[in-house]
Tab-separated table of C-alpha atoms in Angstrom:
chain	number	residue	atom	x	y	z
A	13	MET	CA	-25.442	18.155	32.737
A	14	ASN	CA	-23.961	19.674	29.940
A	15	PRO	CA	-20.638	17.489	28.670
A	16	THR	CA	-19.411	20.187	27.022
A	17	THR	CA	-19.281	22.194	30.323
A	18	VAL	CA	-17.195	19.849	31.516
A	19	GLU	CA	-13.223	20.579	32.222
A	20	PRO	CA	-10.248	18.740	30.752
A	21	ILE	CA	-8.958	16.285	32.695
A	22	VAL	CA	-4.929	17.424	32.318
A	23	LEU	CA	-2.140	14.688	33.169
A	24	ASN	CA	1.217	15.953	33.905
A	25	GLY	CA	4.536	14.375	32.556
A	26	TYR	CA	4.423	11.455	35.295
A	27	TYR	CA	0.901	10.787	34.862
A	28	THR	CA	1.314	11.157	31.183
A	29	LEU	CA	4.513	8.597	31.096
A	30	ILE	CA	2.658	6.311	33.532
A	31	ALA	CA	-0.622	6.313	31.108
A	32	ALA	CA	1.660	6.034	28.049
A	33	THR	CA	3.151	2.700	29.479
A	34	LEU	CA	-0.081	1.425	30.502
A	35	VAL	CA	-1.349	1.621	26.680
A	36	LEU	CA	1.727	-0.199	25.572
A	37	LEU	CA	1.217	-3.087	28.053
A	38	LEU	CA	-2.304	-3.205	26.609
A	39	GLY	CA	-1.392	-3.607	23.169
A	40	LYS	CA	1.103	-6.045	23.765
A	41	PHE	CA	-1.917	-8.185	25.630
A	42	LEU	CA	-4.264	-7.744	22.362
A	43	VAL	CA	-1.405	-8.403	19.841
A	44	SER	CA	-0.413	-11.416	21.997
A	45	ARG	CA	-4.174	-12.690	22.308
A	46	ILE	CA	-5.565	-11.826	19.141
A	47	LYS	CA	-4.514	-13.408	15.886
A	48	PHE	CA	-5.227	-11.059	13.308
A	49	LEU	CA	-3.391	-8.060	14.908
A	50	ARG	CA	-0.066	-10.563	14.846
A	51	ASP	CA	-0.823	-11.781	11.031
A	52	PHE	CA	-1.106	-8.083	9.820
A	53	ASN	CA	1.806	-6.699	11.809
A	54	ILE	CA	-0.377	-3.781	13.473
A	55	PRO	CA	2.388	-2.402	16.590
A	56	GLU	CA	1.406	-3.086	20.092
A	57	PRO	CA	1.338	1.132	20.728
A	58	VAL	CA	-1.541	1.153	17.758
A	59	ALA	CA	-3.665	-1.651	19.053
A	60	GLY	CA	-3.636	-0.287	22.993
A	61	GLY	CA	-3.841	3.189	21.381
A	62	LEU	CA	-6.787	2.488	19.693
A	63	LEU	CA	-8.822	0.152	21.852
A	64	THR	CA	-8.092	3.877	24.321
A	65	ALA	CA	-8.811	5.974	22.094
A	66	LEU	CA	-12.341	4.383	21.594
A	67	LEU	CA	-12.490	4.584	25.500
A	68	VAL	CA	-11.756	7.941	25.534
A	69	THR	CA	-14.771	8.808	22.810
A	70	VAL	CA	-17.299	6.773	24.941
A	71	LEU	CA	-16.406	8.777	28.008
A	72	HIS	CA	-16.800	11.820	25.844
A	73	ALA	CA	-20.145	10.726	24.213
A	74	ALA	CA	-21.196	9.579	27.723
A	75	PHE	CA	-19.850	12.465	30.258
A	76	GLY	CA	-18.276	14.964	28.023
A	77	LEU	CA	-14.499	14.140	29.288
A	78	GLU	CA	-11.315	14.957	27.624
A	79	PHE	CA	-7.680	14.276	28.578
A	80	GLN	CA	-5.000	16.559	27.873
A	81	ILE	CA	-1.467	14.973	28.047
A	82	GLU	CA	2.216	16.677	28.881
A	83	LYS	CA	2.691	17.765	24.715
A	84	SER	CA	6.442	18.356	25.561
A	85	LEU	CA	7.260	14.859	26.704
A	86	GLN	CA	5.563	13.751	23.830
A	87	ASP	CA	7.517	15.914	21.146
A	88	ALA	CA	10.726	14.807	22.882
A	89	PHE	CA	10.031	11.465	21.710
A	90	MET	CA	9.361	12.095	18.833
A	91	LEU	CA	12.024	13.734	18.042
A	92	ILE	CA	14.711	10.989	19.550
A	93	PHE	CA	12.938	8.799	16.832
A	94	PHE	CA	13.347	10.688	14.123
A	95	ALA	CA	17.342	11.348	15.424
A	96	SER	CA	17.100	7.551	15.441
A	97	ILE	CA	16.659	7.305	11.672
A	98	GLY	CA	19.433	9.696	10.867
A	99	LEU	CA	21.578	7.951	13.242
A	100	SER	CA	20.602	4.519	11.508
A	101	ALA	CA	21.580	6.171	7.612
A	102	ASP	CA	25.307	4.654	6.828
A	103	PHE	CA	25.329	5.343	3.487
A	104	SER	CA	28.109	2.618	2.993
A	105	ARG	CA	25.274	0.433	2.811
A	106	LEU	CA	24.488	1.675	-0.357
A	107	LYS	CA	27.201	0.006	-2.039
A	108	GLN	CA	25.656	-3.560	-0.595
A	109	GLY	CA	22.176	-2.902	-3.370
A	110	GLY	CA	24.237	-1.292	-6.420
A	111	LEU	CA	22.587	-0.292	-9.253
A	112	PRO	CA	19.444	-2.036	-8.356
A	113	LEU	CA	18.617	-0.406	-5.065
A	114	LEU	CA	18.995	3.039	-6.807
A	115	VAL	CA	16.386	2.358	-9.400
A	116	PHE	CA	14.387	0.826	-6.624
A	117	LEU	CA	14.609	4.221	-5.004
A	118	ALA	CA	14.109	6.391	-7.964
A	119	LEU	CA	11.105	3.748	-8.556
A	120	VAL	CA	9.179	4.464	-5.542
A	121	SER	CA	9.835	7.604	-5.344
A	122	GLY	CA	7.784	8.544	-8.621
A	123	PHE	CA	5.320	6.167	-6.685
A	124	ILE	CA	5.091	8.855	-3.633
A	125	VAL	CA	4.423	11.230	-6.510
A	126	VAL	CA	1.408	9.129	-7.344
A	127	GLN	CA	0.229	8.192	-4.240
A	128	ASN	CA	-0.110	12.029	-3.146
A	129	ALA	CA	-1.568	13.079	-6.738
A	130	VAL	CA	-3.985	10.720	-6.445
A	131	GLY	CA	-4.960	11.540	-2.364
A	132	VAL	CA	-4.771	15.734	-3.012
A	133	GLY	CA	-6.992	15.461	-6.253
A	134	MET	CA	-9.280	13.099	-4.485
A	135	ALA	CA	-9.571	14.934	-1.694
A	136	SER	CA	-10.599	18.218	-3.959
A	137	ALA	CA	-13.312	16.196	-6.293
A	138	LEU	CA	-14.570	15.400	-2.843
A	139	GLY	CA	-14.549	19.306	-1.891
A	140	LEU	CA	-11.946	18.749	1.052
A	141	ASP	CA	-9.153	20.380	1.892
A	142	PRO	CA	-6.139	19.126	-0.933
A	143	LEU	CA	-3.962	18.654	2.364
A	144	VAL	CA	-6.326	15.929	3.386
A	145	GLY	CA	-5.621	14.454	0.671
A	146	LEU	CA	-1.287	14.143	1.598
A	147	ILE	CA	-3.265	12.616	4.583
A	148	THR	CA	-4.040	9.690	3.155
A	149	GLY	CA	-1.267	9.618	0.573
A	150	SER	CA	2.417	9.150	1.637
A	151	ILE	CA	2.709	10.795	4.992
A	152	THR	CA	0.623	7.944	6.302
A	153	LEU	CA	0.874	5.330	3.932
A	154	VAL	CA	4.705	5.132	3.095
A	155	GLY	CA	5.677	7.775	6.187
A	156	GLY	CA	3.051	5.066	8.755
A	157	HIS	CA	2.218	6.138	12.166
A	158	GLY	CA	5.342	8.102	13.366
A	159	THR	CA	5.225	10.194	10.489
A	160	GLY	CA	1.485	10.346	10.277
A	161	ALA	CA	0.971	11.218	14.278
A	162	THR	CA	3.661	14.051	13.537
A	163	TYR	CA	2.398	16.001	10.519
A	164	GLY	CA	-0.893	15.348	12.136
A	165	ASP	CA	-0.321	17.672	14.771
A	166	ILE	CA	1.294	20.391	12.080
A	167	LEU	CA	-1.343	20.257	9.907
A	168	THR	CA	-3.735	21.069	13.127
A	169	LYS	CA	-1.829	23.793	14.332
A	170	GLN	CA	-0.069	25.464	11.038
A	171	TYR	CA	-3.150	24.832	8.905
A	172	GLY	CA	-5.935	24.434	10.727
A	173	ILE	CA	-7.161	21.082	9.652
A	174	VAL	CA	-9.196	19.412	12.705
A	175	GLY	CA	-8.650	16.264	13.480
A	176	ALA	CA	-5.527	15.912	11.182
A	177	SER	CA	-3.953	13.488	13.894
A	178	GLU	CA	-7.095	11.294	14.111
A	179	MET	CA	-7.499	10.903	10.272
A	180	ALA	CA	-3.379	10.324	10.239
A	181	ILE	CA	-3.529	7.389	12.843
A	182	VAL	CA	-6.801	5.745	10.854
A	183	SER	CA	-5.454	5.875	8.037
A	184	ALA	CA	-1.853	4.795	8.727
A	185	THR	CA	-3.746	1.740	10.290
A	186	PHE	CA	-5.763	1.020	7.508
A	187	GLY	CA	-2.675	0.842	5.235
A	188	LEU	CA	-0.959	-1.739	7.790
A	189	VAL	CA	-3.584	-3.718	6.703
A	190	ALA	CA	-4.619	-3.134	3.344
A	191	GLY	CA	-0.230	-3.506	2.506
A	192	GLY	CA	-0.395	-6.859	4.136
A	193	LEU	CA	-3.366	-8.278	2.071
A	194	ILE	CA	-2.107	-7.447	-1.101
A	195	GLY	CA	1.396	-7.704	-1.515
A	196	GLY	CA	0.922	-11.862	-1.862
A	197	PRO	CA	-1.783	-12.194	-4.108
A	198	VAL	CA	0.359	-9.400	-6.457
A	199	ALA	CA	3.103	-11.581	-6.370
A	200	ARG	CA	1.779	-14.840	-6.601
A	201	ARG	CA	0.418	-13.858	-9.208
A	202	LEU	CA	3.258	-12.467	-11.049
A	203	VAL	CA	4.868	-15.665	-10.343
A	204	ASN	CA	2.535	-18.076	-11.285
A	205	ASN	CA	2.403	-16.283	-14.821
A	206	MET	CA	5.958	-17.734	-15.068
A	207	GLY	CA	5.645	-20.714	-14.277
A	208	ARG	CA	7.655	-20.882	-10.840
A	209	LYS	CA	6.776	-23.930	-9.274
A	210	PRO	CA	7.066	-24.240	-5.513
A	211	VAL	CA	9.977	-25.750	-4.109
A	212	GLN	CA	9.857	-28.036	-1.052
A	213	GLU	CA	8.641	-26.180	2.174
A	214	THR	CA	11.877	-26.933	4.185
A	215	THR	CA	14.291	-25.836	1.661
A	216	ALA	CA	12.260	-22.639	1.059
A	217	LYS	CA	12.239	-21.949	4.463
A	218	SER	CA	15.722	-22.440	5.045
A	219	THR	CA	16.838	-20.565	2.329
A	220	SER	CA	15.007	-17.602	3.165
A	221	ALA	CA	16.163	-17.619	6.874
A	222	ASP	CA	19.437	-17.735	5.240
A	223	ALA	CA	19.520	-15.201	2.711
A	224	PRO	CA	22.659	-13.622	2.498
A	225	GLY	CA	22.284	-9.775	2.829
A	226	ARG	CA	19.210	-10.305	4.475
A	227	TYR	CA	18.906	-6.685	6.714
A	228	ASP	CA	15.559	-6.415	8.376
A	229	ASP	CA	17.013	-8.331	11.723
A	230	GLN	CA	19.423	-5.004	11.933
A	231	THR	CA	17.247	-2.456	11.520
A	232	PHE	CA	15.530	-0.145	13.763
A	233	GLU	CA	12.026	-1.799	12.657
A	234	SER	CA	12.661	-5.314	14.184
A	235	ALA	CA	11.087	-4.105	17.572
A	236	ARG	CA	11.738	-7.813	19.087
A	237	HIS	CA	15.571	-8.681	17.686
A	238	GLN	CA	17.299	-8.889	21.164
A	239	ARG	CA	20.339	-6.785	21.439
A	240	LEU	CA	23.035	-6.692	24.414
A	241	ILE	CA	23.978	-3.168	25.586
A	242	THR	CA	26.332	-1.933	28.021
A	243	ALA	CA	26.247	1.277	30.353
A	244	GLU	CA	28.529	2.723	28.316
A	245	SER	CA	27.254	2.458	25.128
A	246	ALA	CA	23.829	3.630	26.074
A	247	VAL	CA	25.281	6.975	27.519
A	248	GLU	CA	27.341	7.530	24.387
A	249	THR	CA	24.031	6.219	22.278
A	250	MET	CA	22.334	9.033	24.890
A	251	ALA	CA	24.562	11.603	24.430
A	252	LEU	CA	24.339	11.054	20.246
A	253	PHE	CA	20.485	11.805	21.098
A	254	ALA	CA	20.998	14.448	22.870
A	255	ALA	CA	23.244	16.273	20.236
A	256	CYS	CA	20.555	16.137	17.846
A	257	LEU	CA	17.861	17.229	19.806
A	258	ALA	CA	19.875	20.197	20.697
A	259	PHE	CA	20.808	21.080	17.286
A	260	SER	CA	17.008	20.612	16.429
A	261	ALA	CA	16.112	22.971	18.949
A	262	VAL	CA	18.873	25.898	17.753
A	263	MET	CA	18.281	25.634	14.418
A	264	LYS	CA	14.304	25.985	14.763
A	265	GLY	CA	14.581	29.465	17.182
A	266	MET	CA	17.856	30.288	14.497
A	267	PHE	CA	15.549	30.487	11.705
A	268	ALA	CA	11.620	31.124	13.354
A	269	GLU	CA	11.889	34.329	11.491
A	270	HIS	CA	13.394	32.600	8.063
A	271	GLU	CA	10.018	33.003	5.507
A	272	VAL	CA	11.380	29.586	4.365
A	273	LEU	CA	12.669	27.941	6.980
A	274	LYS	CA	10.602	28.387	9.647
A	275	LYS	CA	8.173	25.843	7.584
A	276	LEU	CA	10.432	22.947	8.428
A	277	PRO	CA	9.434	21.020	11.370
A	278	GLN	CA	12.058	20.236	14.025
A	279	PHE	CA	12.517	16.537	13.375
A	280	VAL	CA	13.707	17.183	10.290
A	281	TRP	CA	16.431	19.055	11.922
A	282	ALA	CA	16.905	16.254	14.361
A	283	LEU	CA	16.703	13.762	11.494
A	284	GLY	CA	19.304	15.279	9.228
A	285	PHE	CA	21.734	15.970	11.901
A	286	GLY	CA	21.457	12.578	12.613
A	287	VAL	CA	22.740	11.587	9.423
A	288	VAL	CA	25.766	14.213	9.483
A	289	LEU	CA	26.637	13.386	12.665
A	290	ARG	CA	26.404	9.440	12.185
A	291	ASN	CA	28.417	9.467	8.496
A	292	LEU	CA	31.209	11.818	9.948
A	293	LEU	CA	31.917	9.900	13.083
A	294	THR	CA	32.145	6.801	10.848
A	295	THR	CA	33.965	7.756	7.899
A	296	VAL	CA	36.797	10.415	9.335
A	297	PHE	CA	36.442	9.634	13.164
A	298	LYS	CA	36.453	6.196	12.646
A	299	PHE	CA	33.883	5.349	15.666
A	300	ASP	CA	32.292	2.611	16.405
A	301	MET	CA	28.578	3.568	16.385
A	302	PHE	CA	26.520	0.812	18.195
A	303	ASP	CA	23.523	0.660	16.206
A	304	ARG	CA	21.744	-1.631	18.790
A	305	ALA	CA	21.433	0.908	21.057
A	306	ILE	CA	20.156	3.833	18.492
A	307	ASP	CA	17.592	0.834	17.354
A	308	VAL	CA	16.427	0.274	21.254
A	309	PHE	CA	16.202	3.748	21.771
A	310	GLY	CA	14.147	4.635	18.299
A	311	ASN	CA	11.922	1.708	19.000
A	312	ALA	CA	11.275	2.644	22.334
A	313	SER	CA	10.635	5.815	22.298
A	314	LEU	CA	8.727	5.718	19.001
A	315	SER	CA	6.348	3.143	20.775
A	316	LEU	CA	5.658	5.722	23.625
A	317	PHE	CA	5.001	8.838	21.205
A	318	LEU	CA	2.574	6.589	19.559
A	319	ALA	CA	0.869	5.598	22.793
A	320	MET	CA	0.583	8.992	23.983
A	321	ALA	CA	-0.573	10.369	20.486
A	322	LEU	CA	-3.329	7.716	20.254
A	323	MET	CA	-4.606	7.769	23.839
A	324	SER	CA	-5.287	11.421	23.405
A	325	MET	CA	-6.799	11.323	20.079
A	326	LYS	CA	-10.145	12.453	18.914
A	327	LEU	CA	-12.334	10.685	17.400
A	328	TRP	CA	-15.623	12.117	17.625
A	329	GLN	CA	-13.763	14.798	15.148
A	330	LEU	CA	-14.261	12.370	12.411
A	331	SER	CA	-17.493	11.668	11.929
A	332	GLY	CA	-18.316	14.000	9.033
A	333	MET	CA	-14.840	12.348	6.974
A	334	VAL	CA	-15.312	8.752	7.131
A	335	GLY	CA	-16.775	8.152	3.523
A	336	ALA	CA	-14.461	10.567	2.192
A	337	MET	CA	-11.299	8.963	3.979
A	338	SER	CA	-12.794	5.450	3.071
A	339	ALA	CA	-13.574	6.475	-0.841
A	340	ILE	CA	-9.717	7.669	-0.921
A	341	LEU	CA	-7.755	5.078	0.667
A	342	ALA	CA	-10.170	2.280	-1.465
A	343	VAL	CA	-8.582	4.024	-4.478
A	344	GLN	CA	-5.071	4.440	-2.881
A	345	THR	CA	-4.872	0.539	-2.703
A	346	VAL	CA	-6.017	0.019	-6.274
A	347	VAL	CA	-3.715	2.473	-7.203
A	348	MET	CA	-0.459	0.403	-4.882
A	349	ILE	CA	-1.808	-2.768	-6.665
A	350	LEU	CA	-1.687	-1.844	-10.126
A	351	PHE	CA	1.718	0.476	-9.514
A	352	ALA	CA	2.918	-2.996	-8.568
A	353	TYR	CA	2.148	-4.894	-10.883
A	354	PHE	CA	2.449	-2.922	-14.019
A	355	VAL	CA	5.476	-0.536	-12.792
A	356	THR	CA	7.226	-2.322	-10.400
A	357	PHE	CA	7.611	-6.053	-11.995
A	358	ARG	CA	8.695	-4.492	-14.889
A	359	VAL	CA	11.421	-2.052	-14.249
A	360	MET	CA	12.874	-4.184	-11.742
A	361	GLY	CA	13.731	-6.865	-14.477
A	362	LYS	CA	10.516	-8.712	-15.117
A	363	ASN	CA	11.930	-11.603	-13.144
A	364	TYR	CA	10.763	-13.607	-9.824
A	365	ASP	CA	13.467	-11.154	-7.763
A	366	ALA	CA	11.156	-8.380	-9.633
A	367	ALA	CA	7.967	-10.339	-8.221
A	368	VAL	CA	9.413	-10.607	-4.674
A	369	LEU	CA	10.062	-6.867	-5.122
A	370	ALA	CA	6.609	-5.925	-6.222
A	371	ALA	CA	5.216	-7.932	-2.899
A	372	GLY	CA	7.630	-5.827	-0.674
A	373	HIS	CA	6.555	-2.620	-2.214
A	374	CYS	CA	2.979	-3.173	-1.409
A	375	GLY	CA	4.096	-3.969	1.920
A	376	PHE	CA	6.007	-0.486	2.920
A	377	GLY	CA	4.602	1.655	0.382
A	378	MET	CA	0.773	1.373	2.252
A	379	GLY	CA	1.938	0.288	5.284
A	380	ALA	CA	5.871	-0.412	6.809
A	381	THR	CA	8.851	-1.710	6.228
A	382	PRO	CA	7.883	-5.139	8.448
A	383	THR	CA	4.623	-5.255	6.141
A	384	ALA	CA	7.131	-5.465	3.271
A	385	VAL	CA	9.214	-8.024	5.266
A	386	ALA	CA	6.095	-10.334	5.903
A	387	ASN	CA	4.899	-10.364	2.605
A	388	MET	CA	7.773	-11.100	0.972
A	389	GLN	CA	8.576	-14.276	3.445
A	390	SER	CA	5.186	-15.261	2.298
A	391	ILE	CA	6.296	-15.890	-1.511
A	392	THR	CA	9.520	-17.117	-0.208
A	393	ASN	CA	8.820	-20.063	1.752
A	394	THR	CA	6.669	-20.930	-0.900
A	395	PHE	CA	8.851	-20.397	-4.134
A	396	GLY	CA	12.291	-19.981	-2.688
A	397	ALA	CA	14.770	-17.248	-1.817
A	398	SER	CA	14.880	-13.695	-3.710
A	399	HIS	CA	18.549	-12.538	-1.851
A	400	LYS	CA	18.368	-9.841	-3.813
A	401	ALA	CA	15.365	-8.179	-2.720
A	402	PHE	CA	15.727	-9.437	0.800
A	403	LEU	CA	18.565	-6.945	0.242
A	404	ILE	CA	16.973	-3.915	-1.233
A	405	VAL	CA	13.871	-3.379	-0.040
A	406	PRO	CA	14.876	-3.259	4.006
A	407	LEU	CA	17.192	-1.213	2.743
A	408	VAL	CA	15.172	1.073	0.882
A	409	GLY	CA	12.247	1.238	3.045
A	410	ALA	CA	13.902	1.065	6.719
A	411	PHE	CA	15.273	4.932	5.865
A	412	PHE	CA	16.296	5.940	2.351
A	413	ILE	CA	13.245	6.241	1.151
A	414	ASP	CA	11.895	8.252	4.285
A	415	PHE	CA	14.321	11.468	3.043
A	416	VAL	CA	12.393	11.455	-0.413
A	417	ASN	CA	9.198	11.236	1.507
A	418	PHE	CA	9.743	14.121	3.553
A	419	ALA	CA	11.186	16.397	0.918
A	420	LEU	CA	8.024	15.448	-1.364
A	421	ILE	CA	5.445	16.246	1.689
A	422	GLY	CA	7.196	19.473	2.048
A	423	VAL	CA	6.991	20.098	-1.672
A	424	PHE	CA	2.864	19.090	-2.009
A	425	MET	CA	2.145	21.360	1.151
A	426	GLU	CA	4.196	24.443	0.169
A	427	MET	CA	1.705	23.722	-3.541
A	428	PHE	CA	-1.623	23.199	-1.920
A	429	GLY	CA	-0.983	24.662	1.752
A	430	LYS	CA	-3.224	27.639	2.464
């Protein structure tokens, strides 16, 4: 049998949803049983999705089998996820962090430029399309799996980069692990250079856990945080998401022929309208936004979106890219270490809070906000609480940096896209 003659197995919407939930259950089982996955905050859809992708690759190699999922369903969950970021972006929270928050936001925004410049430069030097450097840059390392999977699809369809989605998922997974590995050692070296001594273990844990302004348990990243949701709040939240998705569809269609705006991904419209809607309702109409419901819907949508994106990956398309990707990601890891150690630490004050902030920057500069929080906890559990870091990093990493990242990705794609 010639494997290339086998027709793809097409999964309709029902079977796509069923398969995605099975991938999530598989991921939950793997994370609960494998310590490595828990220690490095590997998301359940990533764990289950990568194993599924490997199994599909084996089936393709042995029998030529391929699977096609219901793409519109995947896109809908992707739009809901990005709308949840916008609906969570309460700009009144900027007041909580004050000037240090703005300084840190400007600092990590500058790092995105550095990260993309390194990625594009390395890709060009290795004879690859410069846009591959963006995939191994802020698209995945700052953006994470959600942004990576989204832009991977865009880069494949609009720019013809074969295997972009697969590269994005692999790069984002590498970033999660690398970010968790480097953050603690970088901060510990900085703290040790200060001569700061460890505090009593019980004191460190209690102060860290009770740190005022600790924001991470309230953001959409805290997928395991229990939230009480009523049917009324669920309906209100679905209405908000429906408004965001409807607006994004209208704007995408309206500017389909526009020279510049037609290049804007639909999820940017959903996210942007979510920001406007959130702040308009809470500021002008004094509407009590139900953040817990937004967080839950956003988390569930992200999990389903990732599960669908990963289980439809074609890893065999990466066969010629492994060496180049490894080289670029290795350099990106070194650049992150040097930037956090020599720039983040110094700009943020060269004190203990600055060292903890450097650990957090390593976390979401390479992986995600939960990784950043875990990095900071590894320091504060030993050397004492850092209220400033636990306020600033989740606020910046949760959603503010996403807007900057999307804008800068657009600039780089305009500069280097064919």
